[in-house]
Short mmCIF file of C-alpha atoms in Angstrom, two decimals:
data_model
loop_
_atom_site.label_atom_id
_atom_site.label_comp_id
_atom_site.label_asym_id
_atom_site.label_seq_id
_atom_site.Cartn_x
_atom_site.Cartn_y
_atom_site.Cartn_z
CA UNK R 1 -64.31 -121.86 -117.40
CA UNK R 2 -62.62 -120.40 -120.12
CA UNK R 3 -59.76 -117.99 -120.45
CA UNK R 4 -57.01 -116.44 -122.55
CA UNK R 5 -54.17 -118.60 -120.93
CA UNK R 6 -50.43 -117.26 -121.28
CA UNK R 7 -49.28 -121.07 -120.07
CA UNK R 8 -50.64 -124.67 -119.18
CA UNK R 9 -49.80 -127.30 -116.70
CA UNK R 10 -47.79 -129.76 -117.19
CA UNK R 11 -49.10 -133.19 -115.35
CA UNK R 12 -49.15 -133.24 -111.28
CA UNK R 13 -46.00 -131.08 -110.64
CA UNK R 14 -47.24 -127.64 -112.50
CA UNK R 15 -44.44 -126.77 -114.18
CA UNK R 16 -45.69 -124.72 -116.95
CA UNK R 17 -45.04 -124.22 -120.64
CA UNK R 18 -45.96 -122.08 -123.15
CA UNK R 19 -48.55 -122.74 -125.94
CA UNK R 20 -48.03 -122.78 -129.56
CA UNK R 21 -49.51 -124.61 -132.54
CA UNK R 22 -47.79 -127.24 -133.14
CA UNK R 23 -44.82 -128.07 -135.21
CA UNK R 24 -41.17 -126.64 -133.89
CA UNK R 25 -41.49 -125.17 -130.99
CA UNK R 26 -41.58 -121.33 -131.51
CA UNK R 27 -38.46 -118.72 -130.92
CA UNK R 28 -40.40 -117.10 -127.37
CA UNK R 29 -41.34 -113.49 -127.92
CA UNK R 30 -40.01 -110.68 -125.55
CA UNK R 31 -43.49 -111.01 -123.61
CA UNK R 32 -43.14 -115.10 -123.00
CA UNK R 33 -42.68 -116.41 -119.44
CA UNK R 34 -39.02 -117.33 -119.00
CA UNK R 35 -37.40 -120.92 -118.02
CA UNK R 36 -38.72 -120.91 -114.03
CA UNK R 37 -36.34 -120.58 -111.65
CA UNK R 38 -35.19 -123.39 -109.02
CA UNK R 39 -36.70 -121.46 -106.05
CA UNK R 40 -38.58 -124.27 -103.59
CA UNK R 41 -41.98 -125.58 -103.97
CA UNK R 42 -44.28 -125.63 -100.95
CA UNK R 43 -44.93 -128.32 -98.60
CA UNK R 44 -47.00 -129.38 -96.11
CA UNK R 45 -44.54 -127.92 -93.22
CA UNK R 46 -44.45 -124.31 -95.12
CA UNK R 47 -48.36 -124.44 -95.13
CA UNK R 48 -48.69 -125.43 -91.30
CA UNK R 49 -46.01 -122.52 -90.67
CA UNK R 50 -48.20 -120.08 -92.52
CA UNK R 51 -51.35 -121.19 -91.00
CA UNK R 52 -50.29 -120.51 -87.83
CA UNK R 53 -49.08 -116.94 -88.26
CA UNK R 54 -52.15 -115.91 -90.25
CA UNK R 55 -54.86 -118.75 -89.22
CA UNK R 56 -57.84 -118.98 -91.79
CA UNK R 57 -56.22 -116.65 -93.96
CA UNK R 58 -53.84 -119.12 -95.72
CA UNK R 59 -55.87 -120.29 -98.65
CA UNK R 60 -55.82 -123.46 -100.71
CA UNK R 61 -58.88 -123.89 -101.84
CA UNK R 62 -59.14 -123.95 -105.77
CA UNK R 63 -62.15 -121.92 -106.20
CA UNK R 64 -61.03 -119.42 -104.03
CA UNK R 65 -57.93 -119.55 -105.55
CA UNK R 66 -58.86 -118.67 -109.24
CA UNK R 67 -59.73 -114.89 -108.71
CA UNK R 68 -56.20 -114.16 -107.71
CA UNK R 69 -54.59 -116.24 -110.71
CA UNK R 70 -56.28 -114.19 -113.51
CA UNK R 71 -55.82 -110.93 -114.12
CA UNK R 72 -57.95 -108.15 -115.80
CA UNK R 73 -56.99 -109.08 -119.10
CA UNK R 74 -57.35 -113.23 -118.43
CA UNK R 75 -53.76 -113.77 -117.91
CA UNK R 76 -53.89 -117.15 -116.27
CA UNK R 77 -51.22 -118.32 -113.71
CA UNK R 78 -51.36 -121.64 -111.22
CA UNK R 79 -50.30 -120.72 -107.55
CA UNK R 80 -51.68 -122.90 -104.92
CA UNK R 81 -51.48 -120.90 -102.21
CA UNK R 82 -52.79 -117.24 -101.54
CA UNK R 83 -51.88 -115.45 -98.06
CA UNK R 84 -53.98 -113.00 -96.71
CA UNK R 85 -52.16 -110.56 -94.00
CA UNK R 86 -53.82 -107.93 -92.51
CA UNK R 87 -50.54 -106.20 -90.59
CA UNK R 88 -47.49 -105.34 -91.60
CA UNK R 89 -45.67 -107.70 -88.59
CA UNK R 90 -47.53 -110.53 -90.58
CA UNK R 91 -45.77 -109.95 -93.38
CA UNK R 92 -42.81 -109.59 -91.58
CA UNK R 93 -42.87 -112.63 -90.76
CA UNK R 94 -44.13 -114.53 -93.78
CA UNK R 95 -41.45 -112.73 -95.96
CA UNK R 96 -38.76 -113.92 -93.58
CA UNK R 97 -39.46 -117.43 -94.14
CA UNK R 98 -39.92 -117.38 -97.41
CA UNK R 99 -36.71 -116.05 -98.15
CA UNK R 100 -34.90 -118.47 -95.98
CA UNK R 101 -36.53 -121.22 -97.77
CA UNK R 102 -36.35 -119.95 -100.89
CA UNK R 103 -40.13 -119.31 -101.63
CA UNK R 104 -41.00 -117.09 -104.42
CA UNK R 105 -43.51 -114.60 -103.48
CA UNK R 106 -45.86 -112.46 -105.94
CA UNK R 107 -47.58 -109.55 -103.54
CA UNK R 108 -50.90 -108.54 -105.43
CA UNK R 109 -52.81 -105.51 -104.41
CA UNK R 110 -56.45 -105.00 -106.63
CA UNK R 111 -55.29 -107.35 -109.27
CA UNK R 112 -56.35 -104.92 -111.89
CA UNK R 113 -52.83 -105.04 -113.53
CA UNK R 114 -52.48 -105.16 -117.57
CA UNK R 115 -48.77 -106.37 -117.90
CA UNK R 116 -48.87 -109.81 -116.17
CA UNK R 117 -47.45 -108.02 -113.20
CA UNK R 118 -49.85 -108.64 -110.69
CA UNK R 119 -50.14 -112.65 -111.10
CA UNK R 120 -47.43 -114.88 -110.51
CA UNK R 121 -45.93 -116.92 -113.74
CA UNK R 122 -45.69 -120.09 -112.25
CA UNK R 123 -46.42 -121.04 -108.88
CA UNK R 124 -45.22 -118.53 -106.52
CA UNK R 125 -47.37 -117.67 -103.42
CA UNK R 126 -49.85 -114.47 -103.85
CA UNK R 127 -49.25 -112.38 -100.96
CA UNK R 128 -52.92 -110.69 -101.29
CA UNK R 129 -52.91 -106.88 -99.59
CA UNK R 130 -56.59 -106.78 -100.11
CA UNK R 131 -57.13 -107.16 -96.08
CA UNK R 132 -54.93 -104.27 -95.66
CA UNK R 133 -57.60 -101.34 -95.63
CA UNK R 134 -57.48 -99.85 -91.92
CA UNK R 135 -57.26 -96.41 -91.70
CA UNK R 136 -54.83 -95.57 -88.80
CA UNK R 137 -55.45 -92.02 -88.08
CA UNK R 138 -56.20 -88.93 -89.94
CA UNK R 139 -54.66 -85.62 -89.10
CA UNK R 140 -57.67 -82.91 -90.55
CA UNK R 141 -55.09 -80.24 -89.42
CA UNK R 142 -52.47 -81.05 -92.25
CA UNK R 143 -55.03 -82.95 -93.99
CA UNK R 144 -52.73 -86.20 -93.30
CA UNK R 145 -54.57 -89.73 -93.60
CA UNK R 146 -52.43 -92.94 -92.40
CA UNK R 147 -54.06 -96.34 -93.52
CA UNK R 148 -53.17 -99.86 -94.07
CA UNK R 149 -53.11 -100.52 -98.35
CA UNK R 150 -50.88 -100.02 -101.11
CA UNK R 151 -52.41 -97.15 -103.03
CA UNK R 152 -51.47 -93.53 -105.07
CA UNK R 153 -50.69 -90.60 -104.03
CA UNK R 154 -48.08 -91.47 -101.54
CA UNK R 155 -46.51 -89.35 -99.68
CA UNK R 156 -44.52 -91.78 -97.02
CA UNK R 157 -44.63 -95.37 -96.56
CA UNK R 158 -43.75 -98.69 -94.65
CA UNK R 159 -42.01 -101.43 -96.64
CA UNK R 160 -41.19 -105.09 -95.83
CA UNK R 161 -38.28 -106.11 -97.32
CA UNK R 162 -37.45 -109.68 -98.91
CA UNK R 163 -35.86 -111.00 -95.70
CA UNK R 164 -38.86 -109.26 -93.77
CA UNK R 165 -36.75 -106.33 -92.35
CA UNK R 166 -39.13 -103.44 -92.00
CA UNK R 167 -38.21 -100.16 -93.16
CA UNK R 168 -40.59 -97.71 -91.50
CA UNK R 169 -40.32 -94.12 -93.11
CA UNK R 170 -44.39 -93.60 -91.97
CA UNK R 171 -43.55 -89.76 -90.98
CA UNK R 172 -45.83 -86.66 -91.32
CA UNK R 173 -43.26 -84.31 -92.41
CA UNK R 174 -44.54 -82.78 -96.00
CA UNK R 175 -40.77 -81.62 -96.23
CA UNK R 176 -37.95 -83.80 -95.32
CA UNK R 177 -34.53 -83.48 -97.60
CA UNK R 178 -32.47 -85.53 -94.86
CA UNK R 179 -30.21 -88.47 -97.16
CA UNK R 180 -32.02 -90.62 -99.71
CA UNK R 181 -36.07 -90.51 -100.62
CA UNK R 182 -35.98 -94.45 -100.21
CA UNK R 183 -39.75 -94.75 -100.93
CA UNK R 184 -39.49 -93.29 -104.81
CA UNK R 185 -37.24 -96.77 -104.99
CA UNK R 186 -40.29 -98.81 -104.10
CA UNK R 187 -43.15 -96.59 -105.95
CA UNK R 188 -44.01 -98.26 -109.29
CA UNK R 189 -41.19 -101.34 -108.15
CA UNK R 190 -44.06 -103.80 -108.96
CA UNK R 191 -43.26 -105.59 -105.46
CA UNK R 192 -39.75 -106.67 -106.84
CA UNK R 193 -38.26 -104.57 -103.95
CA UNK R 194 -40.66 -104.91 -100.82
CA UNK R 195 -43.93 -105.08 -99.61
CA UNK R 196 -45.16 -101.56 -99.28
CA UNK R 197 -47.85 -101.97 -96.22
CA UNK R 198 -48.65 -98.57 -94.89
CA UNK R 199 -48.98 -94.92 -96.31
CA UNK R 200 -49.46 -91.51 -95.72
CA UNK R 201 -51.42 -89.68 -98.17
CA UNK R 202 -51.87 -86.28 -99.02
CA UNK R 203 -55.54 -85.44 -98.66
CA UNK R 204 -57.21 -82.17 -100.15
CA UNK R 205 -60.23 -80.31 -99.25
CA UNK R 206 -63.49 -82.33 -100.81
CA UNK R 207 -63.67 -78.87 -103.84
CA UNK R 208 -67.06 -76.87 -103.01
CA UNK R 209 -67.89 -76.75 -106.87
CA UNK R 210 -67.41 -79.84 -109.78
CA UNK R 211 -68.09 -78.91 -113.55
CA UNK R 212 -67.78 -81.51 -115.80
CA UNK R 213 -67.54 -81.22 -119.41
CA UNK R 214 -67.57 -82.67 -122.78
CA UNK R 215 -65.33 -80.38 -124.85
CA UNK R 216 -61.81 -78.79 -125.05
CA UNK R 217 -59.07 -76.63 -123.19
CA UNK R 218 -57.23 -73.84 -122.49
CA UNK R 219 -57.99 -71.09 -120.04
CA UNK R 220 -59.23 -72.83 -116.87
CA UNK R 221 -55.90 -72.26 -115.26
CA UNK R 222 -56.57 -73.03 -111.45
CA UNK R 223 -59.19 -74.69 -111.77
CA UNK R 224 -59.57 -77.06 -113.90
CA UNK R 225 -58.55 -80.66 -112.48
CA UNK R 226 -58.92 -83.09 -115.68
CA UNK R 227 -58.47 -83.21 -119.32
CA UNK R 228 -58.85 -86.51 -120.94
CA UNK R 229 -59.64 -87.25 -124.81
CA UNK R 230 -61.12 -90.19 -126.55
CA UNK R 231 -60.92 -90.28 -130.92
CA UNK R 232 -63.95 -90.84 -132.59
CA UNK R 233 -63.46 -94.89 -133.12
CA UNK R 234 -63.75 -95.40 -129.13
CA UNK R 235 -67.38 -94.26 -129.70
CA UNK R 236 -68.55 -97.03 -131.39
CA UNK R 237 -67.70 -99.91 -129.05
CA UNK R 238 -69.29 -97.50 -126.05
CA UNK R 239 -72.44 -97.48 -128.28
CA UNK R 240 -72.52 -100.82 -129.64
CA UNK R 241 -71.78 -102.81 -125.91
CA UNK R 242 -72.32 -100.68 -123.83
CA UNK R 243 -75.33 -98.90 -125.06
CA UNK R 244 -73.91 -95.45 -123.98
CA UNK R 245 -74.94 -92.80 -126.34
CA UNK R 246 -73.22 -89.63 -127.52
CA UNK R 247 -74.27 -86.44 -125.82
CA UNK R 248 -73.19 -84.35 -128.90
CA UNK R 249 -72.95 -84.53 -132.21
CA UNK R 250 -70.05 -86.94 -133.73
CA UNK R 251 -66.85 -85.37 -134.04
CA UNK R 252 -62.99 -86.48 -134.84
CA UNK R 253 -62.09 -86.18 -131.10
CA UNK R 254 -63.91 -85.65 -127.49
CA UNK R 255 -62.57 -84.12 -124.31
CA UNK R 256 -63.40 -84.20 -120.82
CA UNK R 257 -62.85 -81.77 -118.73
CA UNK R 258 -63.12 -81.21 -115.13
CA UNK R 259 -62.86 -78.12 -112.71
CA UNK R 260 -62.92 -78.18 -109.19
CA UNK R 261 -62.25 -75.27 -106.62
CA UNK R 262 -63.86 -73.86 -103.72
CA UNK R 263 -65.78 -70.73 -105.35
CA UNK R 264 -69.04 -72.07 -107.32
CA UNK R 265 -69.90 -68.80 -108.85
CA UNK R 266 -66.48 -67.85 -109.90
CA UNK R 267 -65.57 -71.39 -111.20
CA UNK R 268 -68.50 -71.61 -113.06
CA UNK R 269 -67.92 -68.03 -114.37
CA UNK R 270 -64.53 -69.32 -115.67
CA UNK R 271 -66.19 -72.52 -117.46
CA UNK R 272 -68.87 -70.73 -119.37
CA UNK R 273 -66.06 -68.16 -120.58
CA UNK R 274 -64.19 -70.46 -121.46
CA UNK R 275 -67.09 -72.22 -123.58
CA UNK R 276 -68.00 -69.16 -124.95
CA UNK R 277 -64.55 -68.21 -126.73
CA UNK R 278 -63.89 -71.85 -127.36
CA UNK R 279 -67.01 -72.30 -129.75
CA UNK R 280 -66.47 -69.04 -131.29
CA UNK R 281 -62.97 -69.62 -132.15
CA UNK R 282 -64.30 -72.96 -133.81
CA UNK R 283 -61.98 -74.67 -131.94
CA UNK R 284 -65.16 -76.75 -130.39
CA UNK R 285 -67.61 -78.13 -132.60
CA UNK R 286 -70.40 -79.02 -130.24
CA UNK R 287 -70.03 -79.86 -126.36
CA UNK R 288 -72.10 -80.25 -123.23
CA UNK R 289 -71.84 -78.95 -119.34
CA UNK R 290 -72.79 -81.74 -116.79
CA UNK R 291 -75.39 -81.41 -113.57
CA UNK R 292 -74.35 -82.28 -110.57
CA UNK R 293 -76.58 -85.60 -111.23
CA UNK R 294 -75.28 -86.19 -114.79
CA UNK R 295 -71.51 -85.94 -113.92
CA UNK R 296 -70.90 -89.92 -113.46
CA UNK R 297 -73.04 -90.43 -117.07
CA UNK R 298 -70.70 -88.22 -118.74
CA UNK R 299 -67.13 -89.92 -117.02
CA UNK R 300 -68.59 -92.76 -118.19
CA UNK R 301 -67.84 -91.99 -121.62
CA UNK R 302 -64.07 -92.02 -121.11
CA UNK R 303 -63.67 -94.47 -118.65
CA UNK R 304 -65.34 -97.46 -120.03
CA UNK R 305 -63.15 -97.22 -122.96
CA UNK R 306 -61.17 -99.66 -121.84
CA UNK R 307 -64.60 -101.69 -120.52
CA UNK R 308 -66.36 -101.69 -123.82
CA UNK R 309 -63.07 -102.79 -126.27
CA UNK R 310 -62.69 -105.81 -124.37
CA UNK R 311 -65.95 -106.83 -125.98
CA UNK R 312 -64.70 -105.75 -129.63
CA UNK R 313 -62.60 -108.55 -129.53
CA UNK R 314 -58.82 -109.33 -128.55
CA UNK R 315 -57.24 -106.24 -127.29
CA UNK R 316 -53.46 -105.12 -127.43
CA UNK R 317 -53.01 -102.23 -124.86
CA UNK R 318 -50.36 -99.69 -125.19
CA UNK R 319 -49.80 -97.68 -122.43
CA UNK R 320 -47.27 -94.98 -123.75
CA UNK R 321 -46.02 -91.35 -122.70
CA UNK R 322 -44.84 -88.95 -125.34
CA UNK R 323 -44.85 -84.93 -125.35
CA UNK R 324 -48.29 -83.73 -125.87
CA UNK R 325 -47.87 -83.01 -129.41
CA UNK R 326 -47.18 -86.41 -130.58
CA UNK R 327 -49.26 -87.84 -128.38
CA UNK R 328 -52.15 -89.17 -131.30
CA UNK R 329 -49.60 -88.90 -134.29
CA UNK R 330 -48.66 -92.34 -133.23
CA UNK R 331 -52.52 -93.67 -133.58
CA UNK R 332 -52.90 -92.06 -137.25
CA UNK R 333 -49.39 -93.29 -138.12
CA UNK R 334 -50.44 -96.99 -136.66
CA UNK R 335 -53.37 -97.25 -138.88
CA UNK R 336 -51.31 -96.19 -141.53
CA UNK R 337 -48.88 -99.13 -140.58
CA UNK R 338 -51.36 -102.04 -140.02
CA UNK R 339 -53.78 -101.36 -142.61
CA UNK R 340 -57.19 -103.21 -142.94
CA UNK R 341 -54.96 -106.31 -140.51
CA UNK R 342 -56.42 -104.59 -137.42
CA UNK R 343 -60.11 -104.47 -136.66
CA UNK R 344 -59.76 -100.83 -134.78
CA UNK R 345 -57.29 -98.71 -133.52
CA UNK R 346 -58.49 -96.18 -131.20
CA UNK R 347 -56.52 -93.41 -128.67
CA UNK R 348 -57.79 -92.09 -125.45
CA UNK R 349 -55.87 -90.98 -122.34
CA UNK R 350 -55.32 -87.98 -120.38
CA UNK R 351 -54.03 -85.16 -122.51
CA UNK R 352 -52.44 -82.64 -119.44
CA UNK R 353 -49.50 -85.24 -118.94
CA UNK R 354 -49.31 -87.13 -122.64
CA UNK R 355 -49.93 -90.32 -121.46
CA UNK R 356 -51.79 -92.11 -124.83
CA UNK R 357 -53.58 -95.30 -124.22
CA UNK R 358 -53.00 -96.96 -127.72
CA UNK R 359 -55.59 -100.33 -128.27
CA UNK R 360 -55.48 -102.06 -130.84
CA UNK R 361 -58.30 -104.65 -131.79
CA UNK R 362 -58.90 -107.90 -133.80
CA UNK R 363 -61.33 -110.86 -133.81
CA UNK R 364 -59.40 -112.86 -132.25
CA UNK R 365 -56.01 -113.16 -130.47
CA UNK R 366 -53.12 -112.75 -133.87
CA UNK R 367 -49.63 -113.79 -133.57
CA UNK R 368 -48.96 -112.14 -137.43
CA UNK R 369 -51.13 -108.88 -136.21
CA UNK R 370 -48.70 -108.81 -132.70
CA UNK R 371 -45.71 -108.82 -134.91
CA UNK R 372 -46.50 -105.53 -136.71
CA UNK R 373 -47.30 -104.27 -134.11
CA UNK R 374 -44.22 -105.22 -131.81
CA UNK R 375 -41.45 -103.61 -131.91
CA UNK R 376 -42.98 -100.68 -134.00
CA UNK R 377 -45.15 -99.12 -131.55
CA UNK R 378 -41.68 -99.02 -128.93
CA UNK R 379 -39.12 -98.10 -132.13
CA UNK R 380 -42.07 -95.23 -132.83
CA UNK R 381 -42.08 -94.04 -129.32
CA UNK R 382 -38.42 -94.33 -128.77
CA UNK R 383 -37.63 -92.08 -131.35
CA UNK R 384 -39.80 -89.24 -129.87
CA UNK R 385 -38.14 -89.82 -126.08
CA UNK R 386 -41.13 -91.13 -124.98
CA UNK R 387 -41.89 -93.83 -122.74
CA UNK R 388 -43.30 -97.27 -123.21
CA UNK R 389 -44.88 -97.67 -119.92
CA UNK R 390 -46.58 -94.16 -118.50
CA UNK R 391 -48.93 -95.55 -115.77
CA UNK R 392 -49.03 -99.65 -116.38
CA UNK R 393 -45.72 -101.07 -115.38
CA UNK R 394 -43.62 -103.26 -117.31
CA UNK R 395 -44.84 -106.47 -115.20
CA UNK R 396 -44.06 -109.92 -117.35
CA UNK R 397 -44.98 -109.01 -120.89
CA UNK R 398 -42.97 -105.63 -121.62
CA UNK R 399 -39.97 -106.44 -119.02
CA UNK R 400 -37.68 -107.00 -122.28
CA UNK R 401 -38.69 -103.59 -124.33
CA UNK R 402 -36.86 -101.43 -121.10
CA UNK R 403 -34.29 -100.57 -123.26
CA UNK R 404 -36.82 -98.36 -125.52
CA UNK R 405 -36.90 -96.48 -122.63
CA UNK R 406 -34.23 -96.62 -120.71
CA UNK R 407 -30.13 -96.43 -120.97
CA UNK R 408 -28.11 -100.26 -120.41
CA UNK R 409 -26.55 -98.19 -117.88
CA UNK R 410 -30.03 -97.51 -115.93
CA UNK R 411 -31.08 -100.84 -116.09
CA UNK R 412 -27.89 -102.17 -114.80
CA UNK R 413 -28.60 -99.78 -111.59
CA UNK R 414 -31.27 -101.33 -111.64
CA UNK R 415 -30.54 -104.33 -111.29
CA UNK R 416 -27.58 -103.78 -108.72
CA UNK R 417 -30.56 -102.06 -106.72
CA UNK R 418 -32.43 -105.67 -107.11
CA UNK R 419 -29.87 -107.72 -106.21
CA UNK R 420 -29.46 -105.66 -103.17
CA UNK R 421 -32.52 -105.68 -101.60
CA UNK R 422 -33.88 -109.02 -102.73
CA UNK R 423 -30.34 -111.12 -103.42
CA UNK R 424 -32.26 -114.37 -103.39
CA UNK R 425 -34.82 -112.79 -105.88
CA UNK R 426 -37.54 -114.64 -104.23
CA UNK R 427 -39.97 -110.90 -105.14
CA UNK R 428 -42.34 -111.13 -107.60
CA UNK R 429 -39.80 -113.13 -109.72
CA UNK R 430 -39.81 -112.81 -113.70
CA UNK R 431 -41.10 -109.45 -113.83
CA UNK R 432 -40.22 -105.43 -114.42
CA UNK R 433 -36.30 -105.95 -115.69
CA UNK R 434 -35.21 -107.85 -118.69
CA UNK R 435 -34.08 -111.41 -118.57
CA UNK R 436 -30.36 -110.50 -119.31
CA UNK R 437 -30.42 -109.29 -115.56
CA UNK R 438 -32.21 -112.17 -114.38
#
């Protein structure tokens, strides 16, 4: 099997290193694993321990092993042992060991992460959440839903914490201003703080009436529930590997747009208004309304960006927040910067809260290519007060670019908060702050 690897084994023991050509060995980029720490290595008493909490669930097997190590974008890591809880005593009780013998422990939810967040680096145990899907109750009063899962849209949650303490703040309450809101502290943590193994979630109405379309924005106002773009270059790729064709005529820049609300007449009234003035202001070149049947084709076209670049070549993802008019300067001034070195750089992401996902692709993976690109894309964003990280984390390979985006002061709070909660550090080690806090 073959995959982009981040590090290799090293004979029997698996202590990794990191590749390079040959020659010196290399100054590490930002984004490189650091020296591992001396946290224990697993033996055959940790494994019958485990096994007896969560029998047939603590895995070993190699095969079975392998879809947990790589992530979506092939990062390849060498844990030998995956745990599988399915209740939030379980992993009481497996994080309470751990920490008293000093086991590092990397929690991993879908494994869909693009940072190197959701592997470990070396060989830390996965402690897999994907067994956690029970739905406890749901309230269809207050439209409440309790279930078992790490997932968005929180509104309360259970945490384990490193020494297994469980910190149960699984209310209904939509309004509760009593102290600290402890659960922001875990929300987008990474696992570096707990274990998050229950939520309450907010759940709306299923909306009586869905438009989708292909086009622009302004004047949906209540209604409308999504507005992404995609730039002309993400086209091709969706053509050329994916075989998914244009519904409209090519233009510099698509949008997709989405209402939902509970009035089909008067929604749909609003839509074709809004069409109407759109194309005869010439702010919309061309567009298309989806049927009810056609609405999954036409999300297709935005969300398999992401699909169809990985078979352009190697891709380096930006995931970056700025105010929404900035939000594609930075793509036209990158292609300025790089030139004919990259093979494409395209923009896409979801206009309504300027998050831009920035890809940039070559033919293959390009240490000279990553070095324009790195630090210019954070120095470019920093200077606008945007973010580096909008939705993706910071994970392993953007732990060290924090202070693009946030004060030394912050991150030291950080930290202190870290040191806290998990003083042994045994949480998904390596990842989310910078090594000059590890």
């Amino acid at each position: 099997r073959h995959y982009t690897t981040r590090i290799e084994t090293l004979a029997s023991n698996h202590v990794p290193r990191l590749l390079h050509a040959g020659g010196e060995r290399p100054t590490p980029s930002p984004a490189a694993a650091p020296e591992r720490r001396p946290f224990s290595r697993v033996t055959p008493e940790d494994l019958a321990f485990f096994s007896k909490i969560i029998p047939d669930r603590t895995i070993t097997d190699p095969d079975i092993l392998e879809a947990s190590n790589v992530d979506w974008l092939k990062s390849v890591s060498f844990s030998e042992v995956l745990l599988r809880p399915q209740t939030t005593e379980e992993v009481s009780q497996i994080l309470g060991y751990c920490n008293s013998r000093n086991l590092a422990v990397s929690p991993q939810g879908g494994n869909t992460g693009l940072v190197g967040g959701s592997v470990p680096v070396y060989d830390e145990i996965i402690l897999s959440t994907a067994l956690m899907n029970n739905v406890l109750n749901f309230d269809s009063v207050s439209g409440q839903y309790r279930l078992t899962a790490p997932i968005l849209c929180v509104c309360i949650c259970v945490k384990v914490l490193a020494d297994g303490r469980v910190l149960d703040c699984l209310a209904t309450l939509r309004k509760d201003n009593t102290g600290y809101d402890l659960k922001q502290l875990f929300i987008g943590s990474e696992g570096t703080l707990g274990v998050i193994t229950a939520v309450t979630i907010l759940c709306p109405r299923k909306p009586k009436a869905i438009n989708v379309g292909f086009l622009g924005r302004c004047m949906l106002g209540e209604i409308l529930s999504a507005f992404e773009f995609l730039d002309r270059e993400c086209m091709r790729p969706l053509n050329t590997h994916l075989k998914l064709a244009n519904p409209i005529t090519d233009c510099p820049f698509y949008v997709v747009i989405e209402t939902s609300g509970s009035n089909p007449t008067h929604d749909e009234e609003k839509l074709h208004q809004f069409l109407e003035e759109a194309m005869t202001s010439s702010q919309v070149i061309d567009g298309t309304v989806a049927t009810e049947a056609k609405i999954k084709a036409l999300w297709s076209l935005r969300e398999r960006v992401t699909e169809a670049l990985t078979h352009d070549g190697f891709t380096y993802k930006y995931d970056i927040s700025l105010p929404v008019e900035r939000i594609y300067q930075l793509v036209t001034d990158m292609r300025e910067h790089l030139g004919d070195r990259a093979k494409s750089v395209v923009g896409y992401g979801h206009v309504g809260d300027g998050n831009l996902h920035l890809n940039i692709t070559s033919p293959t993976k390009d240490p000279d290519l990553l070095a324009s690109i790195e630090p210019f894309v954070y120095e470019w964003t920093a200077r606008f007060q945007g973010s580096i990280s909008a939705e993706h984390c910071l994970g392993l390979k953007k732990r060290n670019y924090i202070y693009y985006s946030k004060a030394s002061l912050a991150v030291a709070l950080m930290g202190n908060i870290k040191t806290m909660l998990d003083p042994k550090g045994i949480l998904n080690p390596y990842k989310t702050l910078p090594d000059d806090l590890q």
